[in-house]
Amino acid sequence: MRISATQRTENENRIRAAMDRLLRGEIPPGGKCDIKTLANEAAVDRTAFYGTRPYVHLRVEFERRVQALQDTGEIPDPREAQITRLKAETTKLRERLAQSEQTVEELTDFRGQALARLAAQHDEIVHLRESVAGTSRVSRLPAPRSTVIGSCS
């Protein structure tokens, strides 16, 4: 079915208005910033944007504008922006988890080394006490007196 030049101009105006709304982030519920949603918002058949159909140049313009926004860091689709943000956050959390696991492993190794050193020091102290007790050259001091002479107050 052929459309008149007036109808085609009206359709192009509706498509451009819908394009501007989508690129501003006014995404309808259940829609995305894509050709399907653009066609639905403009009340135009989606196939008119492909092949040798009349609105191919508008699809190319829309895709170019979306790409330009994405290149500048703006994402018109809030869900896409959320997905991008969550992917970055997931990557950051995975890095933190790996760092935490490495720290726990290092601290566990340090704890094992500290316990081994303490055990070796304890064994050395016990050995020295036994060797001192066996020699007669060391004399013990007399025990302190327990009787109090006079008043201390």
JSON list of C-alpha atoms in Angstrom, two decimals:
[
{"chain": "A", "resi": 1, "resn": "MET", "atom": "CA", "xyz": [0.00, 0.00, 0.00]},
{"chain": "A", "resi": 2, "resn": "ARG", "atom": "CA", "xyz": [1.41, 3.34, -1.05]},
{"chain": "A", "resi": 3, "resn": "ILE", "atom": "CA", "xyz": [1.24, 6.36, 1.25]},
{"chain": "A", "resi": 4, "resn": "SER", "atom": "CA", "xyz": [0.95, 9.95, 0.19]},
{"chain": "A", "resi": 5, "resn": "ALA", "atom": "CA", "xyz": [3.71, 12.50, 0.66]},
{"chain": "A", "resi": 6, "resn": "THR", "atom": "CA", "xyz": [1.66, 14.15, 3.41]},
{"chain": "A", "resi": 7, "resn": "GLN", "atom": "CA", "xyz": [1.28, 10.87, 5.29]},
{"chain": "A", "resi": 8, "resn": "ARG", "atom": "CA", "xyz": [4.96, 10.16, 4.88]},
{"chain": "A", "resi": 9, "resn": "THR", "atom": "CA", "xyz": [5.86, 13.60, 6.26]},
{"chain": "A", "resi": 10, "resn": "GLU", "atom": "CA", "xyz": [3.52, 13.09, 9.22]},
{"chain": "A", "resi": 11, "resn": "ASN", "atom": "CA", "xyz": [5.03, 9.67, 9.90]},
{"chain": "A", "resi": 12, "resn": "GLU", "atom": "CA", "xyz": [8.55, 11.11, 9.74]},
{"chain": "A", "resi": 13, "resn": "ASN", "atom": "CA", "xyz": [7.55, 13.88, 12.17]},
{"chain": "A", "resi": 14, "resn": "ARG", "atom": "CA", "xyz": [6.07, 11.30, 14.58]},
{"chain": "A", "resi": 15, "resn": "ILE", "atom": "CA", "xyz": [9.19, 9.16, 14.26]},
{"chain": "A", "resi": 16, "resn": "ARG", "atom": "CA", "xyz": [11.48, 12.14, 14.96]},
{"chain": "A", "resi": 17, "resn": "ALA", "atom": "CA", "xyz": [9.37, 13.17, 17.98]},
{"chain": "A", "resi": 18, "resn": "ALA", "atom": "CA", "xyz": [9.45, 9.59, 19.32]},
{"chain": "A", "resi": 19, "resn": "MET", "atom": "CA", "xyz": [13.19, 9.46, 18.63]},
{"chain": "A", "resi": 20, "resn": "ASP", "atom": "CA", "xyz": [13.75, 12.63, 20.66]},
{"chain": "A", "resi": 21, "resn": "ARG", "atom": "CA", "xyz": [11.65, 11.29, 23.56]},
{"chain": "A", "resi": 22, "resn": "LEU", "atom": "CA", "xyz": [13.55, 7.99, 23.63]},
{"chain": "A", "resi": 23, "resn": "LEU", "atom": "CA", "xyz": [16.91, 9.72, 23.48]},
{"chain": "A", "resi": 24, "resn": "ARG", "atom": "CA", "xyz": [15.91, 11.98, 26.39]},
{"chain": "A", "resi": 25, "resn": "GLY", "atom": "CA", "xyz": [15.29, 8.83, 28.43]},
{"chain": "A", "resi": 26, "resn": "GLU", "atom": "CA", "xyz": [11.50, 8.84, 28.27]},
{"chain": "A", "resi": 27, "resn": "ILE", "atom": "CA", "xyz": [11.26, 5.10, 27.77]},
{"chain": "A", "resi": 28, "resn": "PRO", "atom": "CA", "xyz": [7.74, 3.62, 27.96]},
{"chain": "A", "resi": 29, "resn": "PRO", "atom": "CA", "xyz": [7.13, 0.72, 30.38]},
{"chain": "A", "resi": 30, "resn": "GLY", "atom": "CA", "xyz": [8.31, -2.52, 28.82]},
{"chain": "A", "resi": 31, "resn": "GLY", "atom": "CA", "xyz": [10.26, -0.68, 26.12]},
{"chain": "A", "resi": 32, "resn": "LYS", "atom": "CA", "xyz": [13.90, -0.04, 25.39]},
{"chain": "A", "resi": 33, "resn": "CYS", "atom": "CA", "xyz": [15.84, 2.54, 23.46]},
{"chain": "A", "resi": 34, "resn": "ASP", "atom": "CA", "xyz": [15.64, 0.53, 20.23]},
{"chain": "A", "resi": 35, "resn": "ILE", "atom": "CA", "xyz": [13.95, 0.42, 16.83]},
{"chain": "A", "resi": 36, "resn": "LYS", "atom": "CA", "xyz": [11.06, -1.75, 18.02]},
{"chain": "A", "resi": 37, "resn": "THR", "atom": "CA", "xyz": [10.09, 0.75, 20.71]},
{"chain": "A", "resi": 38, "resn": "LEU", "atom": "CA", "xyz": [10.65, 3.64, 18.29]},
{"chain": "A", "resi": 39, "resn": "ALA", "atom": "CA", "xyz": [8.24, 2.06, 15.82]},
{"chain": "A", "resi": 40, "resn": "ASN", "atom": "CA", "xyz": [5.65, 1.42, 18.54]},
{"chain": "A", "resi": 41, "resn": "GLU", "atom": "CA", "xyz": [5.93, 4.97, 19.88]},
{"chain": "A", "resi": 42, "resn": "ALA", "atom": "CA", "xyz": [5.59, 6.48, 16.39]},
{"chain": "A", "resi": 43, "resn": "ALA", "atom": "CA", "xyz": [2.76, 4.08, 15.44]},
{"chain": "A", "resi": 44, "resn": "VAL", "atom": "CA", "xyz": [4.71, 2.93, 12.37]},
{"chain": "A", "resi": 45, "resn": "ASP", "atom": "CA", "xyz": [5.34, -0.61, 11.18]},
{"chain": "A", "resi": 46, "resn": "ARG", "atom": "CA", "xyz": [8.79, -1.73, 12.30]},
{"chain": "A", "resi": 47, "resn": "THR", "atom": "CA", "xyz": [9.60, -3.23, 8.90]},
{"chain": "A", "resi": 48, "resn": "ALA", "atom": "CA", "xyz": [9.51, 0.28, 7.41]},
{"chain": "A", "resi": 49, "resn": "PHE", "atom": "CA", "xyz": [12.94, 0.86, 9.03]},
{"chain": "A", "resi": 50, "resn": "TYR", "atom": "CA", "xyz": [14.71, -1.96, 7.13]},
{"chain": "A", "resi": 51, "resn": "GLY", "atom": "CA", "xyz": [15.77, -2.85, 3.60]},
{"chain": "A", "resi": 52, "resn": "THR", "atom": "CA", "xyz": [14.52, -0.53, 0.89]},
{"chain": "A", "resi": 53, "resn": "ARG", "atom": "CA", "xyz": [11.65, 0.78, 2.96]},
{"chain": "A", "resi": 54, "resn": "PRO", "atom": "CA", "xyz": [10.96, 4.51, 3.36]},
{"chain": "A", "resi": 55, "resn": "TYR", "atom": "CA", "xyz": [12.36, 5.12, 6.90]},
{"chain": "A", "resi": 56, "resn": "VAL", "atom": "CA", "xyz": [15.75, 3.42, 6.69]},
{"chain": "A", "resi": 57, "resn": "HIS", "atom": "CA", "xyz": [17.48, 6.81, 6.91]},
{"chain": "A", "resi": 58, "resn": "LEU", "atom": "CA", "xyz": [15.65, 7.51, 10.19]},
{"chain": "A", "resi": 59, "resn": "ARG", "atom": "CA", "xyz": [16.78, 4.16, 11.64]},
{"chain": "A", "resi": 60, "resn": "VAL", "atom": "CA", "xyz": [20.37, 4.97, 10.69]},
{"chain": "A", "resi": 61, "resn": "GLU", "atom": "CA", "xyz": [20.03, 8.43, 12.24]},
{"chain": "A", "resi": 62, "resn": "PHE", "atom": "CA", "xyz": [18.54, 6.95, 15.43]},
{"chain": "A", "resi": 63, "resn": "GLU", "atom": "CA", "xyz": [21.27, 4.33, 15.77]},
{"chain": "A", "resi": 64, "resn": "ARG", "atom": "CA", "xyz": [23.93, 6.99, 15.14]},
{"chain": "A", "resi": 65, "resn": "ARG", "atom": "CA", "xyz": [22.48, 9.27, 17.82]},
{"chain": "A", "resi": 66, "resn": "VAL", "atom": "CA", "xyz": [22.22, 6.39, 20.31]},
{"chain": "A", "resi": 67, "resn": "GLN", "atom": "CA", "xyz": [25.85, 5.45, 19.61]},
{"chain": "A", "resi": 68, "resn": "ALA", "atom": "CA", "xyz": [26.95, 9.09, 20.00]},
{"chain": "A", "resi": 69, "resn": "LEU", "atom": "CA", "xyz": [25.24, 9.26, 23.41]},
{"chain": "A", "resi": 70, "resn": "GLN", "atom": "CA", "xyz": [26.86, 6.01, 24.48]},
{"chain": "A", "resi": 71, "resn": "ASP", "atom": "CA", "xyz": [30.27, 7.24, 23.33]},
{"chain": "A", "resi": 72, "resn": "THR", "atom": "CA", "xyz": [29.93, 10.32, 25.55]},
{"chain": "A", "resi": 73, "resn": "GLY", "atom": "CA", "xyz": [29.00, 8.13, 28.51]},
{"chain": "A", "resi": 74, "resn": "GLU", "atom": "CA", "xyz": [25.29, 8.87, 28.48]},
{"chain": "A", "resi": 75, "resn": "ILE", "atom": "CA", "xyz": [22.91, 5.97, 28.22]},
{"chain": "A", "resi": 76, "resn": "PRO", "atom": "CA", "xyz": [19.35, 7.03, 27.41]},
{"chain": "A", "resi": 77, "resn": "ASP", "atom": "CA", "xyz": [17.82, 3.73, 28.50]},
{"chain": "A", "resi": 78, "resn": "PRO", "atom": "CA", "xyz": [17.75, 3.66, 32.32]},
{"chain": "A", "resi": 79, "resn": "ARG", "atom": "CA", "xyz": [17.81, -0.13, 32.35]},
{"chain": "A", "resi": 80, "resn": "GLU", "atom": "CA", "xyz": [20.91, -0.21, 30.17]},
{"chain": "A", "resi": 81, "resn": "ALA", "atom": "CA", "xyz": [22.52, 2.35, 32.46]},
{"chain": "A", "resi": 82, "resn": "GLN", "atom": "CA", "xyz": [21.62, 0.20, 35.45]},
{"chain": "A", "resi": 83, "resn": "ILE", "atom": "CA", "xyz": [23.04, -2.91, 33.77]},
{"chain": "A", "resi": 84, "resn": "THR", "atom": "CA", "xyz": [26.28, -1.07, 33.01]},
{"chain": "A", "resi": 85, "resn": "ARG", "atom": "CA", "xyz": [26.49, 0.26, 36.57]},
{"chain": "A", "resi": 86, "resn": "LEU", "atom": "CA", "xyz": [25.79, -3.17, 38.07]},
{"chain": "A", "resi": 87, "resn": "LYS", "atom": "CA", "xyz": [28.41, -4.84, 35.86]},
{"chain": "A", "resi": 88, "resn": "ALA", "atom": "CA", "xyz": [31.01, -2.31, 37.01]},
{"chain": "A", "resi": 89, "resn": "GLU", "atom": "CA", "xyz": [29.95, -2.81, 40.63]},
{"chain": "A", "resi": 90, "resn": "THR", "atom": "CA", "xyz": [30.15, -6.60, 40.24]},
{"chain": "A", "resi": 91, "resn": "THR", "atom": "CA", "xyz": [33.65, -6.34, 38.82]},
{"chain": "A", "resi": 92, "resn": "LYS", "atom": "CA", "xyz": [34.70, -4.08, 41.69]},
{"chain": "A", "resi": 93, "resn": "LEU", "atom": "CA", "xyz": [33.21, -6.46, 44.28]},
{"chain": "A", "resi": 94, "resn": "ARG", "atom": "CA", "xyz": [34.94, -9.46, 42.70]},
{"chain": "A", "resi": 95, "resn": "GLU", "atom": "CA", "xyz": [38.26, -7.61, 42.94]},
{"chain": "A", "resi": 96, "resn": "ARG", "atom": "CA", "xyz": [37.59, -6.78, 46.60]},
{"chain": "A", "resi": 97, "resn": "LEU", "atom": "CA", "xyz": [36.66, -10.41, 47.29]},
{"chain": "A", "resi": 98, "resn": "ALA", "atom": "CA", "xyz": [39.87, -11.65, 45.68]},
{"chain": "A", "resi": 99, "resn": "GLN", "atom": "CA", "xyz": [41.89, -9.15, 47.71]},
{"chain": "A", "resi": 100, "resn": "SER", "atom": "CA", "xyz": [40.11, -10.20, 50.92]},
{"chain": "A", "resi": 101, "resn": "GLU", "atom": "CA", "xyz": [40.75, -13.88, 50.19]},
{"chain": "A", "resi": 102, "resn": "GLN", "atom": "CA", "xyz": [44.43, -13.13, 49.61]},
{"chain": "A", "resi": 103, "resn": "THR", "atom": "CA", "xyz": [44.63, -11.16, 52.88]},
{"chain": "A", "resi": 104, "resn": "VAL", "atom": "CA", "xyz": [42.94, -14.00, 54.80]},
{"chain": "A", "resi": 105, "resn": "GLU", "atom": "CA", "xyz": [45.39, -16.48, 53.30]},
{"chain": "A", "resi": 106, "resn": "GLU", "atom": "CA", "xyz": [48.38, -14.30, 54.22]},
{"chain": "A", "resi": 107, "resn": "LEU", "atom": "CA", "xyz": [47.09, -13.85, 57.78]},
{"chain": "A", "resi": 108, "resn": "THR", "atom": "CA", "xyz": [46.48, -17.58, 58.14]},
{"chain": "A", "resi": 109, "resn": "ASP", "atom": "CA", "xyz": [50.06, -18.27, 57.05]},
{"chain": "A", "resi": 110, "resn": "PHE", "atom": "CA", "xyz": [51.35, -15.63, 59.48]},
{"chain": "A", "resi": 111, "resn": "ARG", "atom": "CA", "xyz": [49.30, -17.17, 62.31]},
{"chain": "A", "resi": 112, "resn": "GLY", "atom": "CA", "xyz": [50.77, -20.59, 61.57]},
{"chain": "A", "resi": 113, "resn": "GLN", "atom": "CA", "xyz": [54.30, -19.19, 61.58]},
{"chain": "A", "resi": 114, "resn": "ALA", "atom": "CA", "xyz": [53.67, -17.31, 64.84]},
{"chain": "A", "resi": 115, "resn": "LEU", "atom": "CA", "xyz": [52.32, -20.45, 66.53]},
{"chain": "A", "resi": 116, "resn": "ALA", "atom": "CA", "xyz": [55.32, -22.45, 65.32]},
{"chain": "A", "resi": 117, "resn": "ARG", "atom": "CA", "xyz": [57.70, -19.82, 66.71]},
{"chain": "A", "resi": 118, "resn": "LEU", "atom": "CA", "xyz": [55.88, -19.73, 70.05]},
{"chain": "A", "resi": 119, "resn": "ALA", "atom": "CA", "xyz": [56.03, -23.52, 70.27]},
{"chain": "A", "resi": 120, "resn": "ALA", "atom": "CA", "xyz": [59.78, -23.48, 69.50]},
{"chain": "A", "resi": 121, "resn": "GLN", "atom": "CA", "xyz": [60.37, -20.76, 72.12]},
{"chain": "A", "resi": 122, "resn": "HIS", "atom": "CA", "xyz": [58.36, -22.71, 74.70]},
{"chain": "A", "resi": 123, "resn": "ASP", "atom": "CA", "xyz": [60.40, -25.85, 74.00]},
{"chain": "A", "resi": 124, "resn": "GLU", "atom": "CA", "xyz": [63.62, -23.83, 74.37]},
{"chain": "A", "resi": 125, "resn": "ILE", "atom": "CA", "xyz": [62.47, -22.36, 77.71]},
{"chain": "A", "resi": 126, "resn": "VAL", "atom": "CA", "xyz": [61.54, -25.82, 79.02]},
{"chain": "A", "resi": 127, "resn": "HIS", "atom": "CA", "xyz": [64.91, -27.19, 77.87]},
{"chain": "A", "resi": 128, "resn": "LEU", "atom": "CA", "xyz": [66.80, -24.32, 79.55]},
{"chain": "A", "resi": 129, "resn": "ARG", "atom": "CA", "xyz": [64.90, -24.78, 82.82]},
{"chain": "A", "resi": 130, "resn": "GLU", "atom": "CA", "xyz": [65.69, -28.48, 82.84]},
{"chain": "A", "resi": 131, "resn": "SER", "atom": "CA", "xyz": [69.35, -27.87, 82.11]},
{"chain": "A", "resi": 132, "resn": "VAL", "atom": "CA", "xyz": [69.56, -25.25, 84.91]},
{"chain": "A", "resi": 133, "resn": "ALA", "atom": "CA", "xyz": [67.91, -27.57, 87.40]},
{"chain": "A", "resi": 134, "resn": "GLY", "atom": "CA", "xyz": [70.49, -30.26, 86.65]},
{"chain": "A", "resi": 135, "resn": "THR", "atom": "CA", "xyz": [73.61, -28.18, 87.37]},
{"chain": "A", "resi": 136, "resn": "SER", "atom": "CA", "xyz": [74.85, -27.68, 90.90]},
{"chain": "A", "resi": 137, "resn": "ARG", "atom": "CA", "xyz": [76.70, -24.44, 90.23]},
{"chain": "A", "resi": 138, "resn": "VAL", "atom": "CA", "xyz": [73.51, -22.43, 90.44]},
{"chain": "A", "resi": 139, "resn": "SER", "atom": "CA", "xyz": [72.46, -21.78, 94.00]},
{"chain": "A", "resi": 140, "resn": "ARG", "atom": "CA", "xyz": [68.96, -20.89, 95.03]},
{"chain": "A", "resi": 141, "resn": "LEU", "atom": "CA", "xyz": [68.31, -17.78, 97.04]},
{"chain": "A", "resi": 142, "resn": "PRO", "atom": "CA", "xyz": [66.59, -18.25, 100.37]},
{"chain": "A", "resi": 143, "resn": "ALA", "atom": "CA", "xyz": [62.84, -17.71, 100.42]},
{"chain": "A", "resi": 144, "resn": "PRO", "atom": "CA", "xyz": [61.71, -14.31, 101.70]},
{"chain": "A", "resi": 145, "resn": "ARG", "atom": "CA", "xyz": [60.79, -14.06, 105.33]},
{"chain": "A", "resi": 146, "resn": "SER", "atom": "CA", "xyz": [57.15, -14.10, 106.12]},
{"chain": "A", "resi": 147, "resn": "THR", "atom": "CA", "xyz": [57.32, -12.74, 109.65]},
{"chain": "A", "resi": 148, "resn": "VAL", "atom": "CA", "xyz": [56.76, -9.04, 110.10]},
{"chain": "A", "resi": 149, "resn": "ILE", "atom": "CA", "xyz": [58.82, -7.25, 112.68]},
{"chain": "A", "resi": 150, "resn": "GLY", "atom": "CA", "xyz": [57.16, -4.19, 114.06]},
{"chain": "A", "resi": 151, "resn": "SER", "atom": "CA", "xyz": [54.23, -2.26, 112.78]},
{"chain": "A", "resi": 152, "resn": "CYS", "atom": "CA", "xyz": [54.20, -1.20, 109.11]},
{"chain": "A", "resi": 153, "resn": "SER", "atom": "CA", "xyz": [51.48, 1.34, 109.58]}
]
